[in-house]
Amino acid sequence: MHDEGETSGRITLAAVAKEAGVSMPTVSKVLNGRSDVSRTTRAKVERLLDVHGYRRRAHSVSRSPLIEIVFHELESVWAMELIRGVESVAKENRATVALTESGTRHTPAPEWLPGVLQRRPLGVVLVFSALPEDIKRQLRAAAIPLVVIDPAGDPAPDVPSVGSANWAGGLAATRHLTDLGHERVAIITGPEDMLCSLARLDGYRSAMTMAGLEADPRLTRFGDFHVQSGFEHAMDLLNGTDRPTAIFAGSDLQALGVLEAARIRGLRVPEDLSVVGYDDVPLAQWSSPPLTTVHQPLRRMAEEAARMLLRPDAPGTAAQRIELATHLVVRQSTARLRKA
């Protein structure tokens, strides 16, 4: 087995094997994500590869002509927009797209890694808010480029990522409502442990302050970006006489839940309640009424991520962060506040 790595010190696999006290085939198994290596041995070899800055030469690796995109769930229309973006770039480069569902919204499951090391794709697009060090280390050692489409807005500095302007989106949505005369504006943002949710909430609070209004903490809710959470929170918010006259939902799916809650409560949209969503997925224009929403360029985010992977120097480039702009799309779910 010959040396196929390169570092500033020209470390060889033989030297790593000798220092670890294992055979060269064992080091190769670790690099290839094989499961027939003990956890202790794997950790020792990975640590030494990392210490010596081992990187497999990209040109020495036989890779499959595919781009792998990894989600924690594939159920939403949000995911479909990202898939279409990656697919369009893959098609331009005569590659195919592999879809994987793994882990939580924060990170892929550990059992995903051995499979991707064996598949050897051209690169991996990860739709997660964080990435464990061991996953980053093993992908880089195997010369498999990675890019995070970052829903949280806070990527690690050593991870290439593509995101969007969540604070600006929250600001634009809420300013639209306050400009229409609404003072009791509620927000149903996303999970409390995701920075994109907090950034949209901060944008909401900033817009309320700019309008000379105080954000009532009772009108702030944390959902999960799905229809049911939008429905449940809206049912509660709209129960009583001191209800909000407008709701900013942190996703279009949550906004659909708000529309259904308004219907059940006997409220007309936008006459009695204005609703703004977030994402501008295709179904937003087909809701009843068509949804005013913040356009998040999901498909373009995925396209940019795929292009970053396919650059000739991708495995060795410094981490790059791309943040794309958001903008408000006004449809028929918002209207000027009607004075009693």
Coordinates of C-alpha atoms in Angstrom, one line a residue:
M1 CA 0.0 0.0 0.0
H2 CA 1.5 3.3 -1.1
D3 CA 1.3 6.7 0.5
E4 CA -1.7 8.6 -0.7
G5 CA -1.7 11.5 1.8
E6 CA -0.2 14.9 1.9
T7 CA 0.6 17.2 4.8
S8 CA 3.2 19.9 5.5
G9 CA 5.3 17.1 6.9
R10 CA 4.5 14.5 4.2
I11 CA 3.3 12.0 6.8
T12 CA 2.8 8.5 5.4
L13 CA 0.1 5.9 6.3
A14 CA 3.0 3.6 7.3
A15 CA 4.2 6.2 9.8
V16 CA 0.7 6.6 11.2
A17 CA 0.3 2.8 11.5
K18 CA 3.6 2.5 13.3
E19 CA 2.9 5.3 15.7
A20 CA -0.6 3.8 16.5
G21 CA 0.8 0.3 16.8
V22 CA -1.6 -1.1 14.2
S23 CA -1.3 -2.4 10.6
M24 CA -1.6 -0.3 7.5
P25 CA -4.8 -2.2 6.5
T26 CA -6.3 -1.1 9.8
V27 CA -5.5 2.5 9.1
S28 CA -7.0 2.1 5.6
K29 CA -10.2 0.6 7.2
V30 CA -10.5 3.7 9.5
L31 CA -10.1 6.0 6.5
N32 CA -12.7 4.1 4.6
G33 CA -15.2 4.1 7.4
R34 CA -15.2 0.3 7.9
S35 CA -17.1 -1.0 10.9
D36 CA -14.7 -3.9 11.7
V37 CA -12.3 -1.7 13.8
S38 CA -12.7 -1.3 17.5
R39 CA -13.8 2.1 18.9
T40 CA -10.5 2.5 20.8
T41 CA -8.3 1.8 17.8
R42 CA -10.4 4.0 15.5
A43 CA -10.1 6.9 18.0
K44 CA -6.4 6.4 18.3
V45 CA -5.8 6.4 14.5
E46 CA -8.2 9.3 13.9
R47 CA -6.4 11.4 16.5
L48 CA -3.0 10.7 14.9
L49 CA -4.3 11.5 11.4
D50 CA -5.7 14.7 12.8
V51 CA -2.5 15.6 14.7
H52 CA -0.4 15.1 11.6
G53 CA -2.9 17.0 9.4
Y54 CA -3.4 14.0 7.1
R55 CA -5.4 14.7 3.9
R56 CA -5.9 12.1 1.2
R57 CA -5.1 13.5 -2.2
A58 CA -8.3 14.4 -4.0
H59 CA -7.0 13.1 -7.3
S60 CA -6.1 9.7 -5.8
V61 CA -9.6 9.1 -4.7
S62 CA -12.1 7.3 -7.0
R63 CA -15.4 9.0 -6.4
S64 CA -19.0 8.2 -7.4
P65 CA -20.6 10.8 -9.7
L66 CA -23.1 11.8 -7.1
I67 CA -23.8 14.6 -4.6
E68 CA -25.3 13.5 -1.3
I69 CA -27.8 15.7 0.5
V70 CA -28.6 14.8 4.1
F71 CA -31.6 15.9 6.1
H72 CA -33.0 15.0 9.5
E73 CA -36.5 14.8 7.8
L74 CA -37.8 14.7 4.2
E75 CA -41.4 15.4 4.8
S76 CA -41.7 19.1 4.2
V77 CA -42.0 21.2 1.0
W78 CA -39.0 23.1 2.4
A79 CA -36.9 20.0 1.9
M80 CA -38.1 19.6 -1.7
E81 CA -37.0 23.1 -2.6
L82 CA -33.4 22.3 -1.4
I83 CA -33.4 19.0 -3.3
R84 CA -34.4 20.7 -6.5
G85 CA -31.6 23.2 -6.1
V86 CA -29.0 20.5 -5.6
E87 CA -30.4 18.5 -8.5
S88 CA -30.2 21.3 -11.0
V89 CA -26.5 21.8 -10.3
A90 CA -25.9 18.0 -10.3
K91 CA -27.6 17.7 -13.7
E92 CA -25.3 20.5 -15.1
N93 CA -22.3 18.4 -14.0
R94 CA -23.6 15.0 -15.1
A95 CA -24.0 13.9 -11.5
T96 CA -26.9 12.3 -9.7
V97 CA -28.3 13.2 -6.2
A98 CA -28.5 10.8 -3.3
L99 CA -30.9 11.6 -0.5
T100 CA -30.3 10.5 3.1
E101 CA -32.5 11.0 6.2
S102 CA -30.5 10.8 9.4
G103 CA -30.2 12.2 12.9
T104 CA -31.8 15.3 14.4
R105 CA -32.2 18.8 13.2
H106 CA -28.8 19.5 14.9
T107 CA -26.6 16.8 13.5
P108 CA -26.6 13.6 11.4
A109 CA -26.6 10.2 13.2
P110 CA -23.1 8.6 13.7
E111 CA -24.2 5.5 11.7
W112 CA -24.5 7.6 8.6
L113 CA -20.7 8.2 8.3
P114 CA -19.4 4.7 7.4
G115 CA -21.9 4.5 4.5
V116 CA -20.9 7.9 3.0
L117 CA -17.2 7.0 3.3
Q118 CA -17.9 3.9 1.3
R119 CA -20.0 5.7 -1.3
R120 CA -17.3 8.3 -1.9
P121 CA -19.6 11.0 -3.4
L122 CA -18.3 14.1 -5.1
G123 CA -19.4 16.0 -2.0
V124 CA -22.0 16.2 0.8
V125 CA -24.6 18.9 1.4
L126 CA -25.7 18.7 5.1
V127 CA -28.9 20.5 6.2
F128 CA -28.1 20.7 9.9
S129 CA -27.2 23.4 12.4
A130 CA -24.1 21.7 13.7
L131 CA -21.5 19.1 12.7
P132 CA -19.5 16.9 15.2
E133 CA -15.8 17.2 15.0
D134 CA -15.3 13.5 14.2
I135 CA -17.6 13.7 11.2
K136 CA -15.8 16.8 9.8
R137 CA -12.4 15.1 10.5
Q138 CA -13.2 11.8 8.7
L139 CA -14.8 13.5 5.7
R140 CA -11.8 15.7 5.2
A141 CA -9.4 12.9 5.7
A142 CA -11.2 11.0 2.9
A143 CA -11.2 14.1 0.7
I144 CA -15.0 14.3 0.6
P145 CA -16.0 18.1 0.5
L146 CA -18.8 19.2 2.7
V147 CA -21.1 22.2 2.8
V148 CA -23.8 23.0 5.4
I149 CA -27.0 24.6 4.3
D150 CA -27.3 26.3 7.6
P151 CA -30.8 26.8 9.0
A152 CA -29.5 28.1 12.3
G153 CA -27.4 31.0 11.0
D154 CA -24.4 30.2 13.2
P155 CA -22.0 27.8 11.4
A156 CA -18.7 26.8 12.9
P157 CA -15.8 28.9 11.4
D158 CA -14.2 25.9 9.8
V159 CA -17.3 24.7 8.0
P160 CA -18.3 26.0 4.5
S161 CA -21.9 27.1 4.7
V162 CA -24.8 28.8 2.9
G163 CA -27.5 30.7 4.8
S164 CA -29.9 33.6 4.5
A165 CA -30.6 36.9 6.3
N166 CA -33.0 35.7 9.0
W167 CA -32.9 38.9 11.1
A168 CA -33.7 41.0 8.1
G169 CA -36.5 38.7 7.2
G170 CA -38.1 38.9 10.6
L171 CA -37.7 42.7 10.5
A172 CA -39.4 43.0 7.1
A173 CA -42.3 40.8 8.0
T174 CA -43.1 42.7 11.2
R175 CA -42.5 46.2 9.8
H176 CA -45.0 45.3 7.1
L177 CA -47.6 44.6 9.8
T178 CA -46.8 47.7 11.9
D179 CA -46.9 49.9 8.8
L180 CA -50.5 48.6 8.2
G181 CA -51.4 49.9 11.7
H182 CA -51.2 46.7 13.7
E183 CA -50.0 47.1 17.3
R184 CA -50.8 43.7 18.8
V185 CA -48.6 41.6 16.6
A186 CA -47.9 38.0 17.7
I187 CA -45.0 35.8 16.5
I188 CA -44.9 32.1 16.3
T189 CA -41.2 31.5 15.5
G190 CA -39.3 28.1 15.3
P191 CA -37.6 26.0 17.9
E192 CA -36.0 27.9 20.8
D193 CA -32.7 26.2 20.4
M194 CA -32.2 27.2 16.7
L195 CA -30.5 30.5 16.0
C196 CA -32.6 31.1 12.9
S197 CA -35.7 31.2 15.1
L198 CA -34.0 33.6 17.5
A199 CA -32.8 35.8 14.7
R200 CA -36.3 36.1 13.2
L201 CA -37.6 36.8 16.7
D202 CA -34.9 39.5 17.2
G203 CA -36.0 41.1 13.8
Y204 CA -39.6 41.1 15.1
R205 CA -38.6 42.8 18.3
S206 CA -36.5 45.4 16.5
A207 CA -39.4 46.2 14.2
M208 CA -41.8 46.6 17.1
T209 CA -39.3 48.9 18.8
M210 CA -38.8 51.0 15.6
A211 CA -42.6 51.4 15.5
G212 CA -42.7 52.6 19.1
L213 CA -44.5 49.5 20.3
E214 CA -43.7 47.1 23.1
A215 CA -43.5 43.4 22.2
D216 CA -45.9 41.7 24.6
P217 CA -44.1 38.5 25.8
R218 CA -47.5 36.7 25.9
L219 CA -47.6 37.1 22.1
T220 CA -44.3 35.3 21.6
R221 CA -44.5 31.6 20.9
F222 CA -41.9 28.9 19.9
G223 CA -43.1 26.3 17.4
D224 CA -41.4 23.7 15.3
F225 CA -42.0 25.1 11.8
H226 CA -44.8 22.6 11.1
V227 CA -48.5 23.1 10.4
Q228 CA -49.7 21.6 13.7
S229 CA -47.6 23.9 15.9
G230 CA -48.9 27.0 14.0
F231 CA -52.4 25.8 14.5
E232 CA -52.1 25.0 18.2
H233 CA -50.4 28.3 19.1
A234 CA -52.8 30.3 17.0
M235 CA -55.8 28.6 18.6
D236 CA -54.5 29.8 22.0
L237 CA -53.5 33.3 20.8
L238 CA -56.9 33.8 19.2
N239 CA -58.9 32.7 22.2
G240 CA -60.2 35.7 24.0
T241 CA -61.0 39.4 23.5
D242 CA -57.4 40.6 23.8
R243 CA -56.2 38.7 20.8
P244 CA -53.6 39.9 18.3
T245 CA -54.7 41.5 15.1
A246 CA -51.8 40.1 13.2
I247 CA -49.5 37.0 13.5
F248 CA -46.1 36.6 12.0
A249 CA -45.5 32.8 11.6
G250 CA -41.9 31.7 11.3
S251 CA -42.6 29.4 8.4
D252 CA -45.3 29.1 5.7
L253 CA -46.3 25.7 7.1
Q254 CA -47.0 27.3 10.5
A255 CA -48.9 30.1 8.7
L256 CA -51.2 27.5 7.2
G257 CA -51.9 26.3 10.7
V258 CA -52.7 29.9 11.7
L259 CA -55.1 30.3 8.7
E260 CA -57.0 27.1 9.8
A261 CA -57.1 28.3 13.5
A262 CA -58.6 31.7 12.3
R263 CA -61.2 29.9 10.3
I264 CA -62.2 27.8 13.3
R265 CA -62.3 30.9 15.6
G266 CA -64.6 32.6 13.1
L267 CA -62.1 35.2 12.0
R268 CA -61.7 36.4 8.4
V269 CA -58.2 36.8 6.9
P270 CA -57.2 39.5 6.3
E271 CA -60.3 41.5 7.4
D272 CA -60.0 40.4 11.1
L273 CA -56.5 39.0 11.2
S274 CA -53.4 39.6 9.1
V275 CA -51.0 36.7 8.6
V276 CA -47.4 36.7 7.4
G277 CA -45.4 33.5 6.7
Y278 CA -41.8 32.8 6.0
D279 CA -39.9 30.8 3.2
D280 CA -42.2 31.5 0.2
V281 CA -42.5 27.9 -0.7
P282 CA -44.7 27.3 -3.8
L283 CA -47.9 26.4 -1.9
A284 CA -47.9 29.9 -0.3
Q285 CA -49.4 31.4 -3.3
W286 CA -52.2 28.8 -3.4
S287 CA -53.4 29.1 0.2
S288 CA -56.7 30.8 0.8
P289 CA -56.1 33.7 0.8
P290 CA -52.7 33.7 -0.9
L291 CA -50.0 34.2 1.7
T292 CA -47.9 37.3 2.3
T293 CA -44.5 35.8 3.2
V294 CA -40.8 36.4 3.5
H295 CA -39.0 34.9 0.5
Q296 CA -36.1 32.7 1.6
P297 CA -34.1 31.7 -1.5
L298 CA -34.1 28.0 -0.6
R299 CA -33.5 26.7 -4.1
R300 CA -30.6 29.1 -4.7
M301 CA -29.1 28.3 -1.3
A302 CA -28.9 24.7 -2.4
E303 CA -27.5 25.6 -5.8
E304 CA -24.8 27.7 -4.2
A305 CA -23.9 24.8 -1.8
A306 CA -23.6 22.3 -4.6
R307 CA -21.4 24.7 -6.6
M308 CA -19.1 25.1 -3.7
L309 CA -18.7 21.3 -3.5
L310 CA -17.8 21.0 -7.2
R311 CA -15.1 23.6 -7.3
P312 CA -11.8 21.9 -8.3
D313 CA -10.1 23.0 -5.1
A314 CA -13.1 22.3 -2.8
P315 CA -11.5 19.8 -0.4
G316 CA -8.7 22.1 0.5
T317 CA -10.3 25.5 0.5
A318 CA -10.8 27.7 3.6
A319 CA -14.2 27.7 5.0
Q320 CA -16.5 30.1 3.2
R321 CA -19.8 31.6 4.3
I322 CA -22.4 32.8 1.8
E323 CA -25.5 34.6 3.2
L324 CA -28.3 35.3 0.7
A325 CA -30.8 38.1 1.0
T326 CA -34.5 37.7 1.9
H327 CA -37.4 39.9 0.9
L328 CA -41.0 40.3 1.6
V329 CA -43.7 39.1 -0.9
V330 CA -47.0 40.8 -0.3
R331 CA -50.1 38.9 -1.2
Q332 CA -53.7 38.8 0.1
S333 CA -53.3 37.6 3.7
T334 CA -52.5 41.0 5.1
A335 CA -54.5 44.3 5.2
R336 CA -54.6 47.6 7.1
L337 CA -56.0 47.4 10.6
R338 CA -59.7 48.1 10.7
K339 CA -60.5 50.6 13.4
A340 CA -63.4 49.5 15.7

